[in-house]
Short mmCIF file of C-alpha atoms and ligand atoms in Angstrom, two decimals:
data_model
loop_
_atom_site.label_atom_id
_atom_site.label_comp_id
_atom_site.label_asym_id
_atom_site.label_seq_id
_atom_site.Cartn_x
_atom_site.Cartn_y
_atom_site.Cartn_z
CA UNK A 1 0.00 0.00 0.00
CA UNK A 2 1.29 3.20 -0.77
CA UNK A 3 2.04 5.48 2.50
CA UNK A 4 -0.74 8.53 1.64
CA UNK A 5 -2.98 5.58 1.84
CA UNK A 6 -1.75 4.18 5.21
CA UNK A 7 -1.57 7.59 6.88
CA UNK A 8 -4.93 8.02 5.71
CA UNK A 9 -6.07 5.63 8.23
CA UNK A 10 -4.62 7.53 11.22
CA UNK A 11 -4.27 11.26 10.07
CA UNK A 12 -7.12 13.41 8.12
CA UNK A 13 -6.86 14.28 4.29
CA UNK A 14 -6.23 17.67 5.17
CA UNK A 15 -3.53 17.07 7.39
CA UNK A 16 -1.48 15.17 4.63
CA UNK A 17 0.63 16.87 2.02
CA UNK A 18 2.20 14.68 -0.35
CA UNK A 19 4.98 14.93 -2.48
CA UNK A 20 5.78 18.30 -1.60
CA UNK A 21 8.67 21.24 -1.30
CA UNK A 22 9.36 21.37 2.11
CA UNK A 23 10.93 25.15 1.01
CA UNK A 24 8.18 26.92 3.14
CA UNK A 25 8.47 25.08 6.29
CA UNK A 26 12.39 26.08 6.56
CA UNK A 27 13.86 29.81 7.46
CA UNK A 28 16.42 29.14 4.84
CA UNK A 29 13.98 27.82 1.75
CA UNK A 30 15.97 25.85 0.19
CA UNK A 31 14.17 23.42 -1.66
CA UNK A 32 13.94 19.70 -1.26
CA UNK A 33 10.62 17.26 -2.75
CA UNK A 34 10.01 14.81 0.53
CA UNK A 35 7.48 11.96 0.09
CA UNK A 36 4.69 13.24 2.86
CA UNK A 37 4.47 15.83 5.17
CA UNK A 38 2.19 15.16 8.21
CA UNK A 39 0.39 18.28 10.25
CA UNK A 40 0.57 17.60 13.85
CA UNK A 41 -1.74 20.07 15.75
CA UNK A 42 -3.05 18.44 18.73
CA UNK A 43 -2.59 16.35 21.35
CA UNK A 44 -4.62 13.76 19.85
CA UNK A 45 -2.48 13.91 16.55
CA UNK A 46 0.83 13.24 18.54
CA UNK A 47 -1.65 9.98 20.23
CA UNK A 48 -2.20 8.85 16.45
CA UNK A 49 1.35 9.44 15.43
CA UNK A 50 2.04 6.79 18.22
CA UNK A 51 -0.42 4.29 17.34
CA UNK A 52 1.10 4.23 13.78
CA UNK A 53 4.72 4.09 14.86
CA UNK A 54 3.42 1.16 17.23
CA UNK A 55 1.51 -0.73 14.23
CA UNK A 56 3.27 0.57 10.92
CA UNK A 57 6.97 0.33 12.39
CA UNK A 58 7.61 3.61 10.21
CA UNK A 59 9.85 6.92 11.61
CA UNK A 60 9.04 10.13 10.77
CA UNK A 61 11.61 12.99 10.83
CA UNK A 62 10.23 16.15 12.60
CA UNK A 63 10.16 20.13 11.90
CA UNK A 64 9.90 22.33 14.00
CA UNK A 65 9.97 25.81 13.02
CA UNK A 66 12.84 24.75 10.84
CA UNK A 67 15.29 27.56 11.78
CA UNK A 68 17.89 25.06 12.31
CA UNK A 69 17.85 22.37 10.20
CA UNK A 70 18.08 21.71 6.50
CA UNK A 71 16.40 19.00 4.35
CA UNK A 72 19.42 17.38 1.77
CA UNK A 73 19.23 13.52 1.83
CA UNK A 74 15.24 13.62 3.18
CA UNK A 75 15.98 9.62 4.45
CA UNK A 76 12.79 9.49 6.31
CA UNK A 77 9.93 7.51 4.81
CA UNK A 78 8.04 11.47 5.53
CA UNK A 79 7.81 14.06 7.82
CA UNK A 80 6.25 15.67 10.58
CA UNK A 81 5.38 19.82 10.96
CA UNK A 82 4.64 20.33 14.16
CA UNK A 83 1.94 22.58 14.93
CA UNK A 84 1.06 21.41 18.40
CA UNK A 85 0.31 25.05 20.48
CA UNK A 86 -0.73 24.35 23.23
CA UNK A 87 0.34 26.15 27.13
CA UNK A 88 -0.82 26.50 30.43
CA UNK A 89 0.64 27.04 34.18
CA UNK A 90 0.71 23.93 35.94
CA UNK A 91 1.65 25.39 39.59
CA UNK A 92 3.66 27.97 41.32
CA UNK A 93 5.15 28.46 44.80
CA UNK A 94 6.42 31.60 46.33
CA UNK A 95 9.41 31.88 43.69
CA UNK A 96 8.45 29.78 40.77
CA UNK A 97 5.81 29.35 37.83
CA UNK A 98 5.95 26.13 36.27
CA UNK A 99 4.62 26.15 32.60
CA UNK A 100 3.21 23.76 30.68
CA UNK A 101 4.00 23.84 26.98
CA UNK A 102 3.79 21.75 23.76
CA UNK A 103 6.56 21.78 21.44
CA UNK A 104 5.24 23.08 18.20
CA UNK A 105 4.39 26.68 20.51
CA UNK A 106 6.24 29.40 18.82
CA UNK A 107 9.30 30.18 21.25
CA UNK A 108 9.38 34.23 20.67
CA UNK A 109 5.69 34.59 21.41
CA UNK A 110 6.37 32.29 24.01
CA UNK A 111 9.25 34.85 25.49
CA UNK A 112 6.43 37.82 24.81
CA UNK A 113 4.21 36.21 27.21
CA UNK A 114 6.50 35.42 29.77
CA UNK A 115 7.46 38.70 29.75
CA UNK A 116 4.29 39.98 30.07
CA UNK A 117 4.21 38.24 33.31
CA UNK A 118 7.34 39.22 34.72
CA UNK A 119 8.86 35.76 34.45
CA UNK A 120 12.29 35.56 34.28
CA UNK A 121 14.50 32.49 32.46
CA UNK A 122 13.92 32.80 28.89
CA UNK A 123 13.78 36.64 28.59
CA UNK A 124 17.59 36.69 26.62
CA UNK A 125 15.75 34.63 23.92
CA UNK A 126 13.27 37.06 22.96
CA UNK A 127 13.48 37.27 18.88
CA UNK A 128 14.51 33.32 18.73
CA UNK A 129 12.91 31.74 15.92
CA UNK A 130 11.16 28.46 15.59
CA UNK A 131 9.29 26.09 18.26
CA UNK A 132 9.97 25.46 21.64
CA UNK A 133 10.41 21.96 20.70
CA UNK A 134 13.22 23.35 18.36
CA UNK A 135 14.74 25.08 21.41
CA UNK A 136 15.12 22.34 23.95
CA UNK A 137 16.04 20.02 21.21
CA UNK A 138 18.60 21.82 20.22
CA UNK A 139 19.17 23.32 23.79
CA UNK A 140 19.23 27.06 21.80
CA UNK A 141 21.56 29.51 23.59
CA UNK A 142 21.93 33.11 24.36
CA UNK A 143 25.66 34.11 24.69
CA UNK A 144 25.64 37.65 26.34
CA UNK A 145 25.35 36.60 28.78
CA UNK A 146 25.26 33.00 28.58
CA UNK A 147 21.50 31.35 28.71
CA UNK A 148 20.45 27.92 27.57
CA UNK A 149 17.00 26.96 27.07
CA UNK A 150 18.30 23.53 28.76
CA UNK A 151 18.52 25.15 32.24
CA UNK A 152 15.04 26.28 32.49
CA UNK A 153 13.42 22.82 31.86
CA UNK A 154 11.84 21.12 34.55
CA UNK A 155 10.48 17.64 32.57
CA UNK A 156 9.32 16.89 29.40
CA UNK A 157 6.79 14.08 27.46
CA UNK A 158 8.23 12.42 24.69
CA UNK A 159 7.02 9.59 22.31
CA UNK A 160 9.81 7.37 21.55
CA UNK A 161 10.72 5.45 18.98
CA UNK A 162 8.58 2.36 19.60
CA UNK A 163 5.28 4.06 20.26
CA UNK A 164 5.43 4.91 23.70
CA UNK A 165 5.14 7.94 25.66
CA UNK A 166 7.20 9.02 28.42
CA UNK A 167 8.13 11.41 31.16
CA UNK A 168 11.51 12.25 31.91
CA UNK A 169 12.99 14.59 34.32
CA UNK A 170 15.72 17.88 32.69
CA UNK A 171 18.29 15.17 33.43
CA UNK A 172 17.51 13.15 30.59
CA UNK A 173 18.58 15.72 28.01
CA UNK A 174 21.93 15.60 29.26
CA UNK A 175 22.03 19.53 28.27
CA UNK A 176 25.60 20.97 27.24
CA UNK A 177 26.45 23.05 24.04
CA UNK A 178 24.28 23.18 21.55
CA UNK A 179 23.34 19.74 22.44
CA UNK A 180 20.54 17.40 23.91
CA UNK A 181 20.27 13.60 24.25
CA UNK A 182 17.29 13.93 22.23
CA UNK A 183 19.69 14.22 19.10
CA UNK A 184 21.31 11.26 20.04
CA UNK A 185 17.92 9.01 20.81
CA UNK A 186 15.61 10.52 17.79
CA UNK A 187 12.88 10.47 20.41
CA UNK A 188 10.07 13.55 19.68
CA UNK A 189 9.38 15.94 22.32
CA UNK A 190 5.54 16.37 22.61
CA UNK A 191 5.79 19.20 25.84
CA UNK A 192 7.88 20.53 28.06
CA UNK A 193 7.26 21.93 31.95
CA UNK A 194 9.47 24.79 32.24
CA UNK A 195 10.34 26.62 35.65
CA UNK A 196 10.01 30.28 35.23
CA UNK A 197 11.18 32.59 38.48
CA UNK A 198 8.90 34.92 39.11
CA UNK A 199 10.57 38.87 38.97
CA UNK A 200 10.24 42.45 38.07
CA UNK A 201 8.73 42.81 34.84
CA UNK A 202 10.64 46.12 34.12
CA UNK A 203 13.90 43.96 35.18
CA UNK A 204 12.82 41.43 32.78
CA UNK A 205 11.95 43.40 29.71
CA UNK A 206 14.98 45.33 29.90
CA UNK A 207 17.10 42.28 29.64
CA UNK A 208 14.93 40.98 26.37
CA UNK A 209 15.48 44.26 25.33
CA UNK A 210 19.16 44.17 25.15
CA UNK A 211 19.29 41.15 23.72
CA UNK A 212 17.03 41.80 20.67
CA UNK A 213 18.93 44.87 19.94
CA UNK A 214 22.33 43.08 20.03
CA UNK A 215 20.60 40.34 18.09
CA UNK A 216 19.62 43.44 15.50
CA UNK A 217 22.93 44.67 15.57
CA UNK A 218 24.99 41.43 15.14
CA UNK A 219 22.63 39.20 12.80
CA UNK A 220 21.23 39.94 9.38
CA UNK A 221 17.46 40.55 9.32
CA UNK A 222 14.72 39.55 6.91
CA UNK A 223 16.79 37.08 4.76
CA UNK A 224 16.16 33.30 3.80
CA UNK A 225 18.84 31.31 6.30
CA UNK A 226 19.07 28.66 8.91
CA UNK A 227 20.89 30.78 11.42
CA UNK A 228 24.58 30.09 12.64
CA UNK A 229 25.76 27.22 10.55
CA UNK A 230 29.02 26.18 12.96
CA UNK A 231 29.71 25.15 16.19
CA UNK A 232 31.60 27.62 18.39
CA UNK A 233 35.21 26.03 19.07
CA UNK A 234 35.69 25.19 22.74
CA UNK A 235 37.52 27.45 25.30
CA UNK A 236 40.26 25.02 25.77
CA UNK A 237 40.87 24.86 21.34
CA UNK A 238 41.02 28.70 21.92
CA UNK A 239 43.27 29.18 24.48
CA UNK A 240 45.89 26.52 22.65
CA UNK A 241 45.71 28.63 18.91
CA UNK A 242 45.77 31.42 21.24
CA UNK A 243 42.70 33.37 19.61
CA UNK A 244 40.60 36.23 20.79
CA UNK A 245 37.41 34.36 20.32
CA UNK A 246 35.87 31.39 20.45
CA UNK A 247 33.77 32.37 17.47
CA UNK A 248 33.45 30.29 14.56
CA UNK A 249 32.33 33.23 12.51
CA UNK A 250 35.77 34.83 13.19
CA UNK A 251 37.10 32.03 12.14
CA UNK A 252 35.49 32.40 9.36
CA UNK A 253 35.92 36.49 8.48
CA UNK A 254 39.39 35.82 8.96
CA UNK A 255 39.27 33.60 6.02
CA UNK A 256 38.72 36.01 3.55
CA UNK A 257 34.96 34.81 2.94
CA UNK A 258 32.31 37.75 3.91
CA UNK A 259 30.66 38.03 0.60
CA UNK A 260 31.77 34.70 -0.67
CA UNK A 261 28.72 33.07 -2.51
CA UNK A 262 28.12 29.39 -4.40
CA UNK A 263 25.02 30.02 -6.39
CA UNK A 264 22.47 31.60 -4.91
CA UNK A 265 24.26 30.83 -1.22
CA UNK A 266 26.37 33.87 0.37
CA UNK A 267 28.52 34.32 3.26
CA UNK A 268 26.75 37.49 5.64
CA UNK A 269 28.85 40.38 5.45
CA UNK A 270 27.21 41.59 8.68
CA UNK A 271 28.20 37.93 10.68
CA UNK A 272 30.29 35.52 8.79
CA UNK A 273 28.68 32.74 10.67
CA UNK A 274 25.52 33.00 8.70
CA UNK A 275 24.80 31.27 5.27
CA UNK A 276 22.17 33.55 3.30
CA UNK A 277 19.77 31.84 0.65
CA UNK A 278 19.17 34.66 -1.91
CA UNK A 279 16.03 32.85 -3.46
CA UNK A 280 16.36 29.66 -5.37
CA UNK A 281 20.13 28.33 -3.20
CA UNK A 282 19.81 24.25 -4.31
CA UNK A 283 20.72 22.45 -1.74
CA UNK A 284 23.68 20.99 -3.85
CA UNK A 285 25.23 24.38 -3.72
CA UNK A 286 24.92 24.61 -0.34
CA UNK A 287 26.70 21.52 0.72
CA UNK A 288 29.83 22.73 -1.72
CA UNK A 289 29.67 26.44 0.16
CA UNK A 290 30.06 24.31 3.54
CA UNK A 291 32.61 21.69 2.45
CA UNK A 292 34.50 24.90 1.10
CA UNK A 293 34.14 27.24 4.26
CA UNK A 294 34.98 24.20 6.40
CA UNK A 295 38.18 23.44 3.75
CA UNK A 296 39.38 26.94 4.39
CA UNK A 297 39.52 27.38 8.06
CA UNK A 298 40.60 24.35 8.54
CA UNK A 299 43.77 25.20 6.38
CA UNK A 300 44.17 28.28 8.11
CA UNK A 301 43.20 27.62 11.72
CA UNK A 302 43.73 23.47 11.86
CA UNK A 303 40.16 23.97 12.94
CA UNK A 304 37.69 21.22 12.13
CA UNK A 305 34.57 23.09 12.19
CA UNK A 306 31.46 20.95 13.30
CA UNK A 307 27.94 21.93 12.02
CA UNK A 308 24.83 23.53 14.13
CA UNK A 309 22.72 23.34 11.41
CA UNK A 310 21.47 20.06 11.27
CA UNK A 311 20.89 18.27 7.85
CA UNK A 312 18.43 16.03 7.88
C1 FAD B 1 17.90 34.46 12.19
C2 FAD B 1 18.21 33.29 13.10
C3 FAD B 1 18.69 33.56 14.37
C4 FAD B 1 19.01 32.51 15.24
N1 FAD B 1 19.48 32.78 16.50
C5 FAD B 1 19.81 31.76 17.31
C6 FAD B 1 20.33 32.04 18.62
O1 FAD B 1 20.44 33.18 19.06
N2 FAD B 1 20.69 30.99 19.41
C7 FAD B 1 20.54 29.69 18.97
O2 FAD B 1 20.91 28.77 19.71
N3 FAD B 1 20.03 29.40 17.75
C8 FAD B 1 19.67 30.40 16.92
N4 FAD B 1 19.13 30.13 15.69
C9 FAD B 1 18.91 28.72 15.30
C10 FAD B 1 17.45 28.23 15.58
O3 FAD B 1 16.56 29.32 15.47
C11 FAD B 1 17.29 27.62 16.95
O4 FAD B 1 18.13 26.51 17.10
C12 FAD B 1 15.83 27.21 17.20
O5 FAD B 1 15.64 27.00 18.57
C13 FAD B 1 15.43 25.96 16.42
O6 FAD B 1 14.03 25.76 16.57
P1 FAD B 1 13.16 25.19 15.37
O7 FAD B 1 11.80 24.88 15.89
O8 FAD B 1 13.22 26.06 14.19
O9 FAD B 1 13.94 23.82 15.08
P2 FAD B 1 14.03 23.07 13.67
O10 FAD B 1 14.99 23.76 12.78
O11 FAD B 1 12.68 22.81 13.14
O12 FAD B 1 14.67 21.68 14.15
C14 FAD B 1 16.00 21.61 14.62
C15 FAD B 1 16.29 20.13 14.97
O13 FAD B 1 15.47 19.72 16.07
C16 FAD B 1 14.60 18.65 15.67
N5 FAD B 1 13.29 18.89 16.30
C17 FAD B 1 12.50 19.99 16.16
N6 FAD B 1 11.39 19.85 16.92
C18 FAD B 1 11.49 18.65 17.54
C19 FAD B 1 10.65 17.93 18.45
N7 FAD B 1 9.47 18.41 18.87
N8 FAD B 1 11.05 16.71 18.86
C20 FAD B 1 12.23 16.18 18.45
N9 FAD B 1 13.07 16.81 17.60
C21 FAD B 1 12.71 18.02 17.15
C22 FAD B 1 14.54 18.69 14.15
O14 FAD B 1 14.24 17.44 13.57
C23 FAD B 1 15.95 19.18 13.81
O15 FAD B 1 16.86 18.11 13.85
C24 FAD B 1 18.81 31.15 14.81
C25 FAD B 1 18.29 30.91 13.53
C26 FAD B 1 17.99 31.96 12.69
C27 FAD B 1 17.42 31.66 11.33
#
């Protein structure tokens, strides 16, 4: 049977898109056909996805907001876009909201509202794109000062990869740079409980503040790309080439390659870090403008720059 037809027994028609672009659905647009995409907007969506894992023995890749990721070899039979928004507070004490909140929420209106409350923890990530599922997948940090999404998370549900939901504590993720065990395991995060302190709004919205306008400042605006493509090096690699930065977009400026483009694909002159899609970037060209980026600074560096990005 041919996989529309089997979704078709768990999902709705109009929740099925077959044989499309996946273009819209990433910040960068670069194109790729996948077999299916599958709209996952409720709670009761995420209970069918498990039911056809369980019976179908079939794995879906997931996007999120798809701020981070990139579809090149599209190896999963299809794919989910998560659209789960759901949120509420599930208790407080004298110091502490804890917030319920699916995964397909959008993390920047999420920040808004916190905000609104006076809640601080996830103030410095006001003008993040993509889901909160995104976020704590991908443990999404703030660097001025430093703030991971990771150290605000409380416990999460996730459906694993034979059907089952689950409940895990923050320890699970095994948090550290840009990095959760989630990305190891392949398991999909359905919510999250995060624990919000509660604070002075003014406090609060002055830090978010800040951080937007460095954001502004440091990272182009308004154009087609999946964010920071490379890994920061470590401290340690820093202090031992004796650099100013940890960086990896120095790393890269000091290549020579602001401005350097492969087809439509073109290193940011504003943050060298940042891969820029000007309209129709295959996704051919933009595994040559990596390999060559990552060719170059690792001639000039001995650097072996490692991906953020993830391609999928
Ligand atoms: C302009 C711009 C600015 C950015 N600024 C920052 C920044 O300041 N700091 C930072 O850390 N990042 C930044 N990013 C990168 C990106 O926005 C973040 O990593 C974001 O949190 C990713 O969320 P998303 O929903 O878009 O994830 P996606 O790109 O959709 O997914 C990323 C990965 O997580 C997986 N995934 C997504 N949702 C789930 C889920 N529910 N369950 C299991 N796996 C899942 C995907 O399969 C994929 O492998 C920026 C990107 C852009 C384009």
């Amino acid at each position: 049977m041919k996989l529309t037809e089997i979704l078709k027994k768990y999902f709705s028609k109009d929740q099925i898109l077959s044989n499309v672009d996946v273009a819209p659905y990433l910040t960068s647009k670069v194109s790729k056909i996948v077999n299916c995409i599958v709209k996952i907007k409720t709670i009761q969506d995420w209970k069918k996805l498990a039911e056809f894992i369980k019976t179908e023995k079939l794995i879906p890749g997931i996007i999120g907001g798809g701020s981070n990721m990139v579809v090149i070899k599209a190896e999963h039979p299809f794919y989910l876009l998560n659209q789960y928004r759901d949120k509420k507070v599930v208790s407080e004490d004298k110091t502490y909201v804890y917030i319920k909140v699916s995964s397909g929420y959008n993390m920047n209106a999420l920040v808004n509202e916190t905000l609104q409350l006076g809640l601080s923890g996830i103030e410095y990530h006001l003008g993040l794109p993509g889901t909160v599922g995104g976020a704590v997948v991908m443990n999404s940090k703030w660097t001025k000062p430093l703030a991971y999404v990771g150290d605000v998370v409380e416990s999460a549900e996730i459906l694993d990869l034979d059907g089952n939901f689950k409940t895990v504590s923050a320890d699970y993720f095994n948090f550290s740079y840009d990095y959760s065990f989630l990305q190891t395991t392949k398991e999909f995060l359905v919510s999250v409980v995060l624990k919000l302190k509660k604070s002075k709004k003014d406090l609060v919205a002055q830090r978010a503040k800040s951080a937007l306008e460095y954001r502004k400042q440091t990272q182009p605006f308004g154009v087609f790309t999946a964010g920071c493509f490379f890994q920061n090096i470590s401290e340690e690699l820093k202090e031992k080439l004796n650099l100013p930065t940890t960086s990896a977009g120095y790393l890269i400026d000091q290549c020579g390659l602001k401005g350097f483009s492969i087809g439509d694909f073109v290193v940011s002159d504003k943050h060298a870090n940042f891969i820029i899609n000007r309209g129709k970037g295959s996704y051919q060209d933009l595994e040559k403008i990596i390999e060559i980026i990552k060719h170059k600074v690792k001639h000039k560096f001995g650097v072996d720059l490692k991906l953020e990005v993830k391609l999928d």
